PDB file of C-alpha atoms in Angstrom:
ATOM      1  CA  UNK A  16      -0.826   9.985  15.147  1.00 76.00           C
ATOM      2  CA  UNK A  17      -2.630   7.451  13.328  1.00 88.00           C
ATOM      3  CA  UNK A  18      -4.615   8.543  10.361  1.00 94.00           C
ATOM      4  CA  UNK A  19      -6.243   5.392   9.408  1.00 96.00           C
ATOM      5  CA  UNK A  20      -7.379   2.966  12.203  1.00 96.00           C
ATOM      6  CA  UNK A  21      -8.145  -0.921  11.861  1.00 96.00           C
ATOM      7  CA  UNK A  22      -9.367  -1.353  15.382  1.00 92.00           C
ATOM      8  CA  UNK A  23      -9.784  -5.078  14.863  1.00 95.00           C
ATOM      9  CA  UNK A  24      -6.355  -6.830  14.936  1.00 95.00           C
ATOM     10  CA  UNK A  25      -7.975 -10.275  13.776  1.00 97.00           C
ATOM     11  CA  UNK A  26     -11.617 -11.614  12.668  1.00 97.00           C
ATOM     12  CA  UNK A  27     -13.401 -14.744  12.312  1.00 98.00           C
ATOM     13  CA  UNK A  28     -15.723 -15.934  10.050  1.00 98.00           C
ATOM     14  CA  UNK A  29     -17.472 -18.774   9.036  1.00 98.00           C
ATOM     15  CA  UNK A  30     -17.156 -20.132   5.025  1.00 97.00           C
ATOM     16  CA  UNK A  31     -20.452 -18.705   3.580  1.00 97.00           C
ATOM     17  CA  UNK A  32     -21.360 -16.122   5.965  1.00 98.00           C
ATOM     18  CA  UNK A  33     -20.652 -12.544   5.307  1.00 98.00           C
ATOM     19  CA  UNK A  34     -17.232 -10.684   6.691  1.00 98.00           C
ATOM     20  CA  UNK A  35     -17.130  -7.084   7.506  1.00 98.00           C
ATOM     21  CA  UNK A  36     -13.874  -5.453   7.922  1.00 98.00           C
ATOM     22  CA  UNK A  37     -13.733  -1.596   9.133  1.00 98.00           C
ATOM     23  CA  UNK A  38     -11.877   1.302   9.243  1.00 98.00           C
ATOM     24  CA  UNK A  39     -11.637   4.703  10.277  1.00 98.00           C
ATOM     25  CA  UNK A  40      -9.753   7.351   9.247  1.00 97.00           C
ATOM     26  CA  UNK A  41      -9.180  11.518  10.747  1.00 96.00           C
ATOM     27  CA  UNK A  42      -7.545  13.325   7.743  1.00 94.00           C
ATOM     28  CA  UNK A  43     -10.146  15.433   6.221  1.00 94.00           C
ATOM     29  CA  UNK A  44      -7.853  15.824   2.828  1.00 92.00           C
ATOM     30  CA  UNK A  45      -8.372  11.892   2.330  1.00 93.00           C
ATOM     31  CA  UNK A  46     -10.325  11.509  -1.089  1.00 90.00           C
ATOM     32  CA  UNK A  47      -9.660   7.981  -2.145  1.00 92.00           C
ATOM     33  CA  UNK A  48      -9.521   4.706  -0.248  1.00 95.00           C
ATOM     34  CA  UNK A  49      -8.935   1.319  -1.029  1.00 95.00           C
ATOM     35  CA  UNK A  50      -8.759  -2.253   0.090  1.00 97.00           C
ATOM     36  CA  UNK A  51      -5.696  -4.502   0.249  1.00 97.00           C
ATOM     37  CA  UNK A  52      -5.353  -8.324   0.859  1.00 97.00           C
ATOM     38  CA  UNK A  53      -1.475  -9.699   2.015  1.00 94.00           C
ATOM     39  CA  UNK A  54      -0.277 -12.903   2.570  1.00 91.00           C
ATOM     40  CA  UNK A  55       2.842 -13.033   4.287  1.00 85.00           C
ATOM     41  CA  UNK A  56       5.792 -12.944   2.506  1.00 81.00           C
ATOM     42  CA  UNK A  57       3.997 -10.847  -0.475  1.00 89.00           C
ATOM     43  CA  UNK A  58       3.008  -7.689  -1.563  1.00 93.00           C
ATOM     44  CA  UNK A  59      -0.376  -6.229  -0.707  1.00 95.00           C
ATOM     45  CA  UNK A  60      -2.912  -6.971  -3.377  1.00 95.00           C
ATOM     46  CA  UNK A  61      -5.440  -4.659  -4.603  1.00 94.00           C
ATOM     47  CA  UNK A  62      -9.077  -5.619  -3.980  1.00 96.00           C
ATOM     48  CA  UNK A  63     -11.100  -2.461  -4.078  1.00 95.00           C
ATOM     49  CA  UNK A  64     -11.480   1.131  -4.174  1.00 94.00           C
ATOM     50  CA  UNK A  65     -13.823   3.999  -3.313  1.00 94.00           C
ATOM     51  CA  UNK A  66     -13.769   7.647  -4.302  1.00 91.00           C
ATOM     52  CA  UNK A  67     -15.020  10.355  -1.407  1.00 92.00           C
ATOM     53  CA  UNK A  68     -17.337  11.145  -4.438  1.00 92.00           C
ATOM     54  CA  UNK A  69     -19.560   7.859  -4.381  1.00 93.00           C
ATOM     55  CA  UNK A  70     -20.602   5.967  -1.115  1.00 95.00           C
ATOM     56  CA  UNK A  71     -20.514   2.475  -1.994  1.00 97.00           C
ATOM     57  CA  UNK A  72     -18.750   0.473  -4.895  1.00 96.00           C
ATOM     58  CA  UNK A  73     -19.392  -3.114  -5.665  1.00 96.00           C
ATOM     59  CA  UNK A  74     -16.964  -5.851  -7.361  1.00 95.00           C
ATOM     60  CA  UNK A  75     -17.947  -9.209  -7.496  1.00 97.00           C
ATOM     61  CA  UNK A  76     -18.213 -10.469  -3.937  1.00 97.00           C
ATOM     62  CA  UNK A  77     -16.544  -7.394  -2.531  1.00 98.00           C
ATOM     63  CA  UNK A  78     -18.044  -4.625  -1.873  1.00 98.00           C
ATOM     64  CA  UNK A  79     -16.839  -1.292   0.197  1.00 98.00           C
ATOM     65  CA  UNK A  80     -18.918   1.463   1.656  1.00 98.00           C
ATOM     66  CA  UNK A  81     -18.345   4.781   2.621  1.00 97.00           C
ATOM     67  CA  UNK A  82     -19.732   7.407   5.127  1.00 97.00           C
ATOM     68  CA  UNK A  83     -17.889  10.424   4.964  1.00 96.00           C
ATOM     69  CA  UNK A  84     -19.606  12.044   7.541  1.00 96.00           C
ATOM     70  CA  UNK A  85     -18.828   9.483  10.086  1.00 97.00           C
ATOM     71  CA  UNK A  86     -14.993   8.993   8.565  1.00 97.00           C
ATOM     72  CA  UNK A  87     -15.865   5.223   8.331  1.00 98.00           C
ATOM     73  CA  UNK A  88     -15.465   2.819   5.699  1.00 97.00           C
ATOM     74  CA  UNK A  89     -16.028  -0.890   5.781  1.00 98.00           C
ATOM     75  CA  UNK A  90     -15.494  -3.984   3.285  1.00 98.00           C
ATOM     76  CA  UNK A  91     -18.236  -6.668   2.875  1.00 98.00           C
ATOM     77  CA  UNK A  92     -17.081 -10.046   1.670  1.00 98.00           C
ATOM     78  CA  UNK A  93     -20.008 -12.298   0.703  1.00 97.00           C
ATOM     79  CA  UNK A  94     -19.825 -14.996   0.831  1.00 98.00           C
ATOM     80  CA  UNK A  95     -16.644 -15.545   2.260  1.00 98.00           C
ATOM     81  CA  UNK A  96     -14.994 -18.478   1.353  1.00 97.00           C
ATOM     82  CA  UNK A  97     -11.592 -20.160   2.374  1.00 95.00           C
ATOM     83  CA  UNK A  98      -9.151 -18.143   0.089  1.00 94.00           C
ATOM     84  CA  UNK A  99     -10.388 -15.376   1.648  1.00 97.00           C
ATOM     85  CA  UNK A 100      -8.139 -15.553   5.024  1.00 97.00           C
ATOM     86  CA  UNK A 101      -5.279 -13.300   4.758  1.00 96.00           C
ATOM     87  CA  UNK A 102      -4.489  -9.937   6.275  1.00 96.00           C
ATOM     88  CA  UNK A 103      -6.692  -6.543   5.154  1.00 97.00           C
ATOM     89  CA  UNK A 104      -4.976  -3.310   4.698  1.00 97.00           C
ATOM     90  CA  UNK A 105      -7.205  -0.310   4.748  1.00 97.00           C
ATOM     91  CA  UNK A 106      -5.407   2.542   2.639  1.00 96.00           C
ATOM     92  CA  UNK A 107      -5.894   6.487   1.870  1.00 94.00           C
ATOM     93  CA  UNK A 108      -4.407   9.144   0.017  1.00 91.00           C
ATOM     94  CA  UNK A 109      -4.807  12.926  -0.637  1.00 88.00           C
ATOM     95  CA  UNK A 110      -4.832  14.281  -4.680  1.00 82.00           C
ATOM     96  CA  UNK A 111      -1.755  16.231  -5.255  1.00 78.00           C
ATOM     97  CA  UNK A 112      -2.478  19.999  -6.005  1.00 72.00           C
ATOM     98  CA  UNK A 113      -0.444  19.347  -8.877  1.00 70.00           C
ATOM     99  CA  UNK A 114      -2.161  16.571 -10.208  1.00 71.00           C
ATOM    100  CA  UNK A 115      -1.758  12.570  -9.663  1.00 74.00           C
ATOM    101  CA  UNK A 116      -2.148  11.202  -5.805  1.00 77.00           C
ATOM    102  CA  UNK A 117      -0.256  11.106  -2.715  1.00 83.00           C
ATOM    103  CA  UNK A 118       1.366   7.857  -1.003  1.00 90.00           C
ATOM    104  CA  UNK A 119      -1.205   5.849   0.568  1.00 92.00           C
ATOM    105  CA  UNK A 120      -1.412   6.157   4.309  1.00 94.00           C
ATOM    106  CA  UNK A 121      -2.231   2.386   5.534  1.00 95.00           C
ATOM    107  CA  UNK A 122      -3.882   0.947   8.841  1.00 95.00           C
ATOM    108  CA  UNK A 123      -2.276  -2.028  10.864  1.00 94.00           C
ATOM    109  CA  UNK A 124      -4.426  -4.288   9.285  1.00 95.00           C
ATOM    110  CA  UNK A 125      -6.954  -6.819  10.161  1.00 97.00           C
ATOM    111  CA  UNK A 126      -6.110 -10.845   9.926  1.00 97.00           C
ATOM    112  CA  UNK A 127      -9.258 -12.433   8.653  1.00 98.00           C
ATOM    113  CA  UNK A 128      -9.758 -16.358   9.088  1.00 98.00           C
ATOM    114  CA  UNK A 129     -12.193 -17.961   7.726  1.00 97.00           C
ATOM    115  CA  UNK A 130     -13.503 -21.534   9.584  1.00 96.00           C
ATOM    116  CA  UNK A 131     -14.661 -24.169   7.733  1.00 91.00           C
TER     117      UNK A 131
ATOM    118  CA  UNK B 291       1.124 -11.566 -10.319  1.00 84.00           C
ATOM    119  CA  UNK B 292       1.188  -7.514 -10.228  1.00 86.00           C
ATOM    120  CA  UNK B 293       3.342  -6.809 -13.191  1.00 93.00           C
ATOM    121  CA  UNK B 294       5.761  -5.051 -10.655  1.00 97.00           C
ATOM    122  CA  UNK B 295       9.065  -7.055 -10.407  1.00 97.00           C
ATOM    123  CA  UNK B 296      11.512  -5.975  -7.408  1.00 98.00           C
ATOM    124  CA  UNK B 297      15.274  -7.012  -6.761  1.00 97.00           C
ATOM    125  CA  UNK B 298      17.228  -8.786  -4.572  1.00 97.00           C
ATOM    126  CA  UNK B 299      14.213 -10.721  -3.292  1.00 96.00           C
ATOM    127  CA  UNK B 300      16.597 -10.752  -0.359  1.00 97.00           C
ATOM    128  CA  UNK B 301      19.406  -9.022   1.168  1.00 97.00           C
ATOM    129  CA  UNK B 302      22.092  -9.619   4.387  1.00 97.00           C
ATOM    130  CA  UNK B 303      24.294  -6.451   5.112  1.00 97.00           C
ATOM    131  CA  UNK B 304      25.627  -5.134   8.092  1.00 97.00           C
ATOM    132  CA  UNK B 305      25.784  -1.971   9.850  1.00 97.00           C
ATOM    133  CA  UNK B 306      27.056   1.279   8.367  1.00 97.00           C
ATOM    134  CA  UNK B 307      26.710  -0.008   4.799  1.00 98.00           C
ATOM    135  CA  UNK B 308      25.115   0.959   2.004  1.00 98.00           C
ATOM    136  CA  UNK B 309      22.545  -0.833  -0.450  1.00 98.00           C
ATOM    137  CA  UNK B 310      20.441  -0.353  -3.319  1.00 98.00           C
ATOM    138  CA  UNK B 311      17.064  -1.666  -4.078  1.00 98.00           C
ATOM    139  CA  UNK B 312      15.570  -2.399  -7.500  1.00 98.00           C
ATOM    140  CA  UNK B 313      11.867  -1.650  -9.452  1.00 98.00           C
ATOM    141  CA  UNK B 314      10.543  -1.971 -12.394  1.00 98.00           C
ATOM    142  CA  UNK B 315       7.208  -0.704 -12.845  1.00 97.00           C
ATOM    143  CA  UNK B 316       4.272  -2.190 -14.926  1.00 95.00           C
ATOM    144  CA  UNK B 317       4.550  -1.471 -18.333  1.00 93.00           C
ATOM    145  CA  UNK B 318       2.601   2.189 -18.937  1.00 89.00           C
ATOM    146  CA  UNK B 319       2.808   3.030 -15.110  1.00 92.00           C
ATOM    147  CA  UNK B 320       4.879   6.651 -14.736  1.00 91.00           C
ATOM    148  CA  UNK B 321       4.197   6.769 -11.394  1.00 92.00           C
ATOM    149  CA  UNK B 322       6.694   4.825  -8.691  1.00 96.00           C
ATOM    150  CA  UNK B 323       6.573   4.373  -5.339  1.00 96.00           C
ATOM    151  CA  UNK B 324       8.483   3.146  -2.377  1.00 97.00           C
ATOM    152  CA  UNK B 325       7.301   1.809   0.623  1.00 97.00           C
ATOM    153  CA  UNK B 326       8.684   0.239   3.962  1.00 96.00           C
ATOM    154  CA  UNK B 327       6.758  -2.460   6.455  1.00 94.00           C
ATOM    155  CA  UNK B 328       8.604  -2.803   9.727  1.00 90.00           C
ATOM    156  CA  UNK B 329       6.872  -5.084  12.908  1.00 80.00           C
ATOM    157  CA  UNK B 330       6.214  -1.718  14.298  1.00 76.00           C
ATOM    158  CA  UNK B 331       5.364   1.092  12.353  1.00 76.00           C
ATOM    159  CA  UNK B 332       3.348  -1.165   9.741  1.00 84.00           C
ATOM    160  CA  UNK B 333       3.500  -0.334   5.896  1.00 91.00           C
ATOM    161  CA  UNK B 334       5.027   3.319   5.915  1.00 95.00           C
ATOM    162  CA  UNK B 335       5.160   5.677   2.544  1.00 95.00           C
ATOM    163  CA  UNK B 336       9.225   6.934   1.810  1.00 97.00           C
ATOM    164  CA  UNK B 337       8.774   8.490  -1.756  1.00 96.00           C
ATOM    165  CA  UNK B 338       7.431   9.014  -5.043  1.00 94.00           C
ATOM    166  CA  UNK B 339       8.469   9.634  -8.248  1.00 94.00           C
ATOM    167  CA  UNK B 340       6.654  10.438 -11.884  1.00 91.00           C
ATOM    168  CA  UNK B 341       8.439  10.347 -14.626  1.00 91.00           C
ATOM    169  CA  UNK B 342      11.542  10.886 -13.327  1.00 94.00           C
ATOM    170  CA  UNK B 343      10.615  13.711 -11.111  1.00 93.00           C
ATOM    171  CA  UNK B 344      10.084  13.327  -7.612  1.00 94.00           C
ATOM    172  CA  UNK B 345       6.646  13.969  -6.956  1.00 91.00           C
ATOM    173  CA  UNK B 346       5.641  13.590  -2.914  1.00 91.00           C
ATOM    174  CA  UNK B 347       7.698  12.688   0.221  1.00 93.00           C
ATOM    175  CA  UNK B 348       6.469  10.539   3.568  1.00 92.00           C
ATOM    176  CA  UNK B 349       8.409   9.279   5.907  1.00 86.00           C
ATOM    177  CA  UNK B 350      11.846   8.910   4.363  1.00 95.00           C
ATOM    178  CA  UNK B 351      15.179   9.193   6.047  1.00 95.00           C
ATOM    179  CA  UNK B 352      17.817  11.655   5.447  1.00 96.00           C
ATOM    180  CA  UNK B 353      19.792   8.092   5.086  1.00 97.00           C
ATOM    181  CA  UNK B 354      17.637   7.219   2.047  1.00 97.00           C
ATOM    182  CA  UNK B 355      17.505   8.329  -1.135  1.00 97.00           C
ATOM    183  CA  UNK B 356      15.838   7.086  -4.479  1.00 97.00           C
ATOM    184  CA  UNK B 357      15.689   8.198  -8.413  1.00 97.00           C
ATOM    185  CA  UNK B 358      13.561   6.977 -11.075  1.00 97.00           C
ATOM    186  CA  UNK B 359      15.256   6.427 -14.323  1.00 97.00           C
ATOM    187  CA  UNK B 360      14.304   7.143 -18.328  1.00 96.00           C
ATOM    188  CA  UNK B 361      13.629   3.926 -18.930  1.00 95.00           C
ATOM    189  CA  UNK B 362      10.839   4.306 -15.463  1.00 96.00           C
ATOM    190  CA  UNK B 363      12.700   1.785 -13.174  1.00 97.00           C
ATOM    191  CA  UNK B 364      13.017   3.196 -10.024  1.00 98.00           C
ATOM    192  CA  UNK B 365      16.382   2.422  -7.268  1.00 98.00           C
ATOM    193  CA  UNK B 366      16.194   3.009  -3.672  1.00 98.00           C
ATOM    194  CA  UNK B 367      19.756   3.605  -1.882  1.00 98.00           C
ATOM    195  CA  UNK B 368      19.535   3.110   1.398  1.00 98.00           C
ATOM    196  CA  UNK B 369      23.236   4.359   3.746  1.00 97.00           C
ATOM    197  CA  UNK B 370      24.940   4.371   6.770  1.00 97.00           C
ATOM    198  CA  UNK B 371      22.265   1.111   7.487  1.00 97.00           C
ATOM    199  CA  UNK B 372      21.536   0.512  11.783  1.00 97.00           C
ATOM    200  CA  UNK B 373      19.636  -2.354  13.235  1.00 96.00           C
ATOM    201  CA  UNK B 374      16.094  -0.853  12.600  1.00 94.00           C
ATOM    202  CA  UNK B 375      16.270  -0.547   9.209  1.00 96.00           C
ATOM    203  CA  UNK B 376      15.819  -4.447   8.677  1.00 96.00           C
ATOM    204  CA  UNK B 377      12.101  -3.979   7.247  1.00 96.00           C
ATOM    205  CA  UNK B 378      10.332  -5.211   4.334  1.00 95.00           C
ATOM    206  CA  UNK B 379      10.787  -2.583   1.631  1.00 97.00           C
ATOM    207  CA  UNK B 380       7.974  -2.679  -1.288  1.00 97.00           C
ATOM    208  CA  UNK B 381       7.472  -0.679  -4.770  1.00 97.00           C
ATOM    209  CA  UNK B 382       4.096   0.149  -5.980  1.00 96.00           C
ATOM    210  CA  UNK B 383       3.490   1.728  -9.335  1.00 95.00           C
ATOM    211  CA  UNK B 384       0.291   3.502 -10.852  1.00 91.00           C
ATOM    212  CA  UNK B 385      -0.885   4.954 -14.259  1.00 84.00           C
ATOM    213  CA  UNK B 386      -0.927   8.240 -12.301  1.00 74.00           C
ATOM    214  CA  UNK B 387      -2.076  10.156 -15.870  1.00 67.00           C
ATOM    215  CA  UNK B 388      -2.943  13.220 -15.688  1.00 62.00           C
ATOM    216  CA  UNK B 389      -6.345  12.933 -17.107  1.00 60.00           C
ATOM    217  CA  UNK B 390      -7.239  10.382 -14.121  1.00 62.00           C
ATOM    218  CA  UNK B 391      -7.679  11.892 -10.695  1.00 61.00           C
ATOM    219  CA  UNK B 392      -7.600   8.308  -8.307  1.00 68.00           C
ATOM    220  CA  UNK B 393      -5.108   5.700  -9.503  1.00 75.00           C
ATOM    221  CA  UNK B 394      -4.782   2.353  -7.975  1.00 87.00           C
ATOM    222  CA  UNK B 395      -1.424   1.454  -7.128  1.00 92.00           C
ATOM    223  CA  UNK B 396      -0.010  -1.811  -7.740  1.00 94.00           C
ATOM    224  CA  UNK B 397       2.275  -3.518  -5.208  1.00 96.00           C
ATOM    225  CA  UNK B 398       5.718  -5.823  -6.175  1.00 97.00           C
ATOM    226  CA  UNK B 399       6.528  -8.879  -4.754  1.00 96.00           C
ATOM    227  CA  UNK B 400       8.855  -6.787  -1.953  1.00 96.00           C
ATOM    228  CA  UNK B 401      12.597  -6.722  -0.798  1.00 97.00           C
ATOM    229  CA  UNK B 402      13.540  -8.380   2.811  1.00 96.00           C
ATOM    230  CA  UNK B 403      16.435  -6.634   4.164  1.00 97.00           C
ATOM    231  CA  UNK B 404      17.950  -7.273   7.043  1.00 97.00           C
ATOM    232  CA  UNK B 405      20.766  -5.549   8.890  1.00 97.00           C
ATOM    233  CA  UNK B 406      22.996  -7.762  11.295  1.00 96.00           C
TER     234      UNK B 406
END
């Protein structure tokens, strides 16, 4: 049962234009998603987050959105530019009734190329 | 560069043995967690620990085991290793404080293990 869904293995895009990577996710507990770029051979980087409390966050050229109601969340890149191509991991967790956060739960990701 | 540091960077064992991974958390992070990436199942949460204290469980083993130390570092022991546990095995650490509800979480450089 997969709780967060990348339904787009791999994504084009060319230099300049604007990339839009999505995700879905099922668990209503989810309150806090974020954005990951990996190369291979590394660990995932952190890009960007979003609270279930706001419905869009901006940073730089990245910026995420969020519609609860649909369970849909998507990252905007713009413009993209060559450094961008790697692979994007979508990521939730659930707070912790004690306090602090749960592990993230992570899609399959989505490879992102961009063409000169 | 995350400020989370990870050893080996790689490590060749065979079946039935037994092996321990390293993390160090970025300075000020309490919070530790361990992660696995396999071709199949994608990046998978095992375990968390704050301050010492195990704090949330995912998908972890019976095989597997982990601790996080006084000094924060965290170990992973992994036991009685088969074929399918070769994966790529990453820490992550977050502030986590108590006063913060969403924490990022910060990804190390990973450990490759494979199990011939």
């Amino acid at each position: 049962d997969q709780q967060v869904k990348q339904n787009s293995p791999s994504l084009s895009v060319q230099e300049g234009r604007i990339s839009i990577l999505n995700c879905d996710y099922t668990n209503s507990m989810f309150d806090y998603f974020l954005w990951y770029k990996k190369y291979p051979a590394e660990g995932p980087t952190f890009l960007i987050s979003i609270s279930s409390i706001k419905d869009k966050n901006e940073d730089g050229r990245f910026t995420v959105f969020l519609n609860k109601s649909a369970k849909h969340l998507s990252l905007h890149i713009v413009p993209s530019q060559p450094g961008d191509s790697a692979v994007y991991f979508c990521a939730a967790s659930a707070s912790l009734s004690g306090g602090g956060a749960d592990g993230l739960t992570f899609g399959k990701g989505t490879h992102l190329i961009i063409q000169p | 560069d995350s400020g989370v540091t990870q050893t080996p960077k790689h490590l060749i064992t065979a079946t039935g043995q037994r092996v321990t991974l390293r993390c160090s958390p970025r300075s000020g992070d309490l919070s530790v967690y361990w992660y696995q990436q396999s071709l199949d199942q994608g990046l998978q949460f095992l375990i968390q620990y704050y301050n010492g204290e195990e704090r949330a469980k995912g998908n972890i083993l019976e095989r597997f085991s982990a601790q996080q130390f006084p000094d924060l570092h965290s170990e992973l022991n992994l036991s009685s290793l088969e074929l399918g546990d070769s994966a790529l095995y990453f820490c992550a650490s977050s502030v986590d404080r108590v006063d913060m509800r969403y924490n990022e979480q910060f990804f190390g450089p990973g450990t490759r293990l494979t199990v011939l």
